[in-house]
């Protein structure tokens, strides 16, 4: 029934026009090579290109400088090769301007009538700015402050729930309403936020930064940091100091 309905539509429904109106969401469809077929205006703006046609047929590695583009291309390749979706991945995007931005990324494989994977569809949504005046935030304020004061020895979700005088479920539900993240994701974001600031603003060693962010094992910190940003801490530190003549708009998917 749905298939018959969609066949009537001219042009075929891709969602492109709808997502053009959502400035905080990057939207794309890619082919089996990971090349863009459909993009929205947010993606165009963040790539710093003139129009959508400038992206069509190109992969992230074609558009973005290494290693950022390579990271997104490898992520696409994993979805295309394995068929495993990427679901609600918390990511810290590094912008060529030197700024950063957190988002939640989801990518799903697209299959033809025979079941073969022929491409993927995905979105990256910017994290919302929390409203600290809400009742939900105020009820968690003591737990949030405690977590931010103890990054070097990060508290468990159970500890934060106890401080907030809530169950873990209640805390998690409020975290999602305020931050758009589960409690564990929020804690990871806070720790990596602290780490990325130190990487940019100081010359402290990576080993010392990993300890301040609550990682006793530097290799574990590096793995987690690379998972969130696609860059090692050293690569990230270099990427935050891009010369102004090479700066572009924010990176894309």
Short mmCIF file of C-alpha atoms in Angstrom, two decimals, residues 1-161:
data_model
loop_
_atom_site.label_atom_id
_atom_site.label_comp_id
_atom_site.label_asym_id
_atom_site.label_seq_id
_atom_site.Cartn_x
_atom_site.Cartn_y
_atom_site.Cartn_z
CA UNK A 1 0.00 0.00 0.00
CA UNK A 2 2.79 2.41 0.94
CA UNK A 3 4.80 1.36 -2.11
CA UNK A 4 1.89 2.05 -4.45
CA UNK A 5 1.36 5.45 -2.87
CA UNK A 6 5.03 6.44 -3.22
CA UNK A 7 5.07 5.41 -6.88
CA UNK A 8 2.48 8.11 -7.57
CA UNK A 9 4.68 10.92 -6.33
CA UNK A 10 6.56 13.15 -8.77
CA UNK A 11 9.37 13.68 -8.06
CA UNK A 12 10.07 10.60 -5.90
CA UNK A 13 10.02 11.32 -2.18
CA UNK A 14 13.57 11.63 -0.77
CA UNK A 15 12.92 13.88 2.21
CA UNK A 16 15.31 16.49 0.82
CA UNK A 17 12.85 19.40 0.75
CA UNK A 18 11.62 18.64 4.26
CA UNK A 19 15.13 18.55 5.74
CA UNK A 20 16.05 21.79 3.97
CA UNK A 21 13.91 23.52 6.61
CA UNK A 22 15.70 21.92 9.57
CA UNK A 23 18.82 23.97 10.18
CA UNK A 24 20.08 21.87 13.09
CA UNK A 25 20.05 18.60 11.14
CA UNK A 26 22.41 17.37 8.44
CA UNK A 27 20.64 14.91 6.11
CA UNK A 28 21.99 12.79 3.30
CA UNK A 29 21.50 9.74 1.11
CA UNK A 30 24.63 8.05 -0.29
CA UNK A 31 25.19 5.37 -2.91
CA UNK A 32 27.13 2.11 -2.53
CA UNK A 33 30.43 4.01 -2.84
CA UNK A 34 29.47 6.36 -0.03
CA UNK A 35 29.03 9.25 -2.50
CA UNK A 36 26.31 11.84 -1.90
CA UNK A 37 23.08 11.42 -3.89
CA UNK A 38 20.76 13.61 -1.81
CA UNK A 39 21.77 16.36 0.64
CA UNK A 40 20.04 19.16 2.50
CA UNK A 41 20.97 22.82 2.72
CA UNK A 42 22.52 22.44 6.18
CA UNK A 43 25.07 20.03 4.76
CA UNK A 44 25.83 22.42 1.89
CA UNK A 45 26.41 25.28 4.33
CA UNK A 46 28.66 23.26 6.60
CA UNK A 47 30.78 22.08 3.71
CA UNK A 48 31.22 25.67 2.56
CA UNK A 49 30.29 24.83 -1.03
CA UNK A 50 28.16 26.90 -3.43
CA UNK A 51 25.23 24.51 -3.88
CA UNK A 52 24.01 20.93 -3.59
CA UNK A 53 25.38 20.00 -6.98
CA UNK A 54 28.87 20.66 -5.64
CA UNK A 55 28.46 17.64 -3.35
CA UNK A 56 26.56 15.18 -5.54
CA UNK A 57 28.76 12.27 -6.62
CA UNK A 58 31.50 13.11 -4.12
CA UNK A 59 32.42 11.26 -0.93
CA UNK A 60 33.29 12.91 2.41
CA UNK A 61 36.95 12.13 1.67
CA UNK A 62 36.62 14.14 -1.56
CA UNK A 63 35.10 17.11 0.26
CA UNK A 64 36.92 17.32 3.59
CA UNK A 65 40.58 17.51 4.39
CA UNK A 66 42.23 14.45 5.95
CA UNK A 67 41.78 12.86 8.37
CA UNK A 68 38.23 14.21 8.90
CA UNK A 69 36.84 13.11 5.56
CA UNK A 70 38.52 9.72 5.85
CA UNK A 71 36.82 9.17 9.20
CA UNK A 72 33.32 9.71 7.80
CA UNK A 73 34.10 7.62 4.72
CA UNK A 74 35.28 4.72 6.91
CA UNK A 75 32.12 5.00 8.99
CA UNK A 76 30.02 4.81 5.82
CA UNK A 77 32.04 1.86 4.57
CA UNK A 78 31.31 -0.11 7.74
CA UNK A 79 27.54 0.41 7.34
CA UNK A 80 27.66 -0.47 3.64
CA UNK A 81 29.86 -3.56 4.06
CA UNK A 82 28.25 -5.06 7.15
CA UNK A 83 24.67 -3.83 6.98
CA UNK A 84 24.91 -2.84 10.63
CA UNK A 85 23.23 0.51 11.30
CA UNK A 86 24.99 3.24 13.25
CA UNK A 87 22.49 4.27 15.92
CA UNK A 88 22.52 7.44 18.03
CA UNK A 89 26.30 7.82 17.93
CA UNK A 90 27.46 10.73 20.09
CA UNK A 91 30.07 12.63 18.08
CA UNK A 92 32.16 15.74 18.50
CA UNK A 93 32.55 17.32 15.07
CA UNK A 94 35.66 19.36 14.46
CA UNK A 95 35.09 22.41 12.27
CA UNK A 96 37.85 23.81 10.04
CA UNK A 97 37.25 27.19 11.69
CA UNK A 98 38.62 25.73 14.93
CA UNK A 99 35.18 25.45 16.56
CA UNK A 100 33.57 22.21 17.65
CA UNK A 101 30.00 20.92 17.83
CA UNK A 102 28.34 17.89 19.40
CA UNK A 103 25.73 15.90 17.52
CA UNK A 104 23.92 12.57 17.49
CA UNK A 105 24.43 10.61 14.25
CA UNK A 106 22.38 7.72 12.86
CA UNK A 107 23.04 5.91 9.58
CA UNK A 108 20.91 3.11 8.12
CA UNK A 109 21.68 0.83 5.16
CA UNK A 110 19.38 0.97 2.13
CA UNK A 111 18.52 -2.29 0.34
CA UNK A 112 17.02 -3.11 -3.06
CA UNK A 113 14.26 -5.64 -3.72
CA UNK A 114 16.82 -8.46 -3.69
CA UNK A 115 18.08 -7.49 -0.27
CA UNK A 116 21.43 -6.17 -1.49
CA UNK A 117 22.77 -3.00 0.15
CA UNK A 118 22.76 -0.20 -2.41
CA UNK A 119 23.43 2.82 -0.21
CA UNK A 120 22.69 4.44 3.12
CA UNK A 121 20.62 7.24 4.61
CA UNK A 122 21.64 9.27 7.61
CA UNK A 123 21.16 12.28 9.84
CA UNK A 124 23.34 14.19 12.29
CA UNK A 125 21.38 16.35 14.72
CA UNK A 126 23.04 19.11 16.74
CA UNK A 127 22.69 18.73 20.49
CA UNK A 128 20.30 21.20 22.02
CA UNK A 129 21.42 23.91 24.42
CA UNK A 130 19.96 23.00 27.82
CA UNK A 131 17.58 25.39 29.55
CA UNK A 132 18.94 25.64 33.09
CA UNK A 133 15.77 27.36 34.29
CA UNK A 134 13.58 24.30 33.81
CA UNK A 135 12.38 22.24 36.74
CA UNK A 136 14.00 19.12 35.24
CA UNK A 137 17.43 20.80 35.20
CA UNK A 138 17.07 22.21 38.72
CA UNK A 139 16.18 18.76 40.05
CA UNK A 140 19.46 17.43 38.63
CA UNK A 141 21.62 20.48 39.39
CA UNK A 142 23.36 18.96 42.41
CA UNK A 143 24.27 15.80 40.47
CA UNK A 144 25.47 17.82 37.47
CA UNK A 145 27.66 20.02 39.66
CA UNK A 146 29.10 16.98 41.43
CA UNK A 147 29.97 15.29 38.14
CA UNK A 148 31.64 18.43 36.80
CA UNK A 149 33.76 18.76 39.98
CA UNK A 150 34.92 15.15 39.88
CA UNK A 151 35.93 14.53 36.27
CA UNK A 152 39.24 12.97 37.28
CA UNK A 153 37.32 10.28 39.21
CA UNK A 154 34.03 10.20 37.26
CA UNK A 155 31.04 9.10 39.35
CA UNK A 156 28.80 6.25 38.25
CA UNK A 157 25.27 6.81 37.01
CA UNK A 158 24.04 5.18 40.22
CA UNK A 159 25.99 7.71 42.30
CA UNK A 160 24.58 10.64 40.32
CA UNK A 161 21.06 9.26 40.73
#
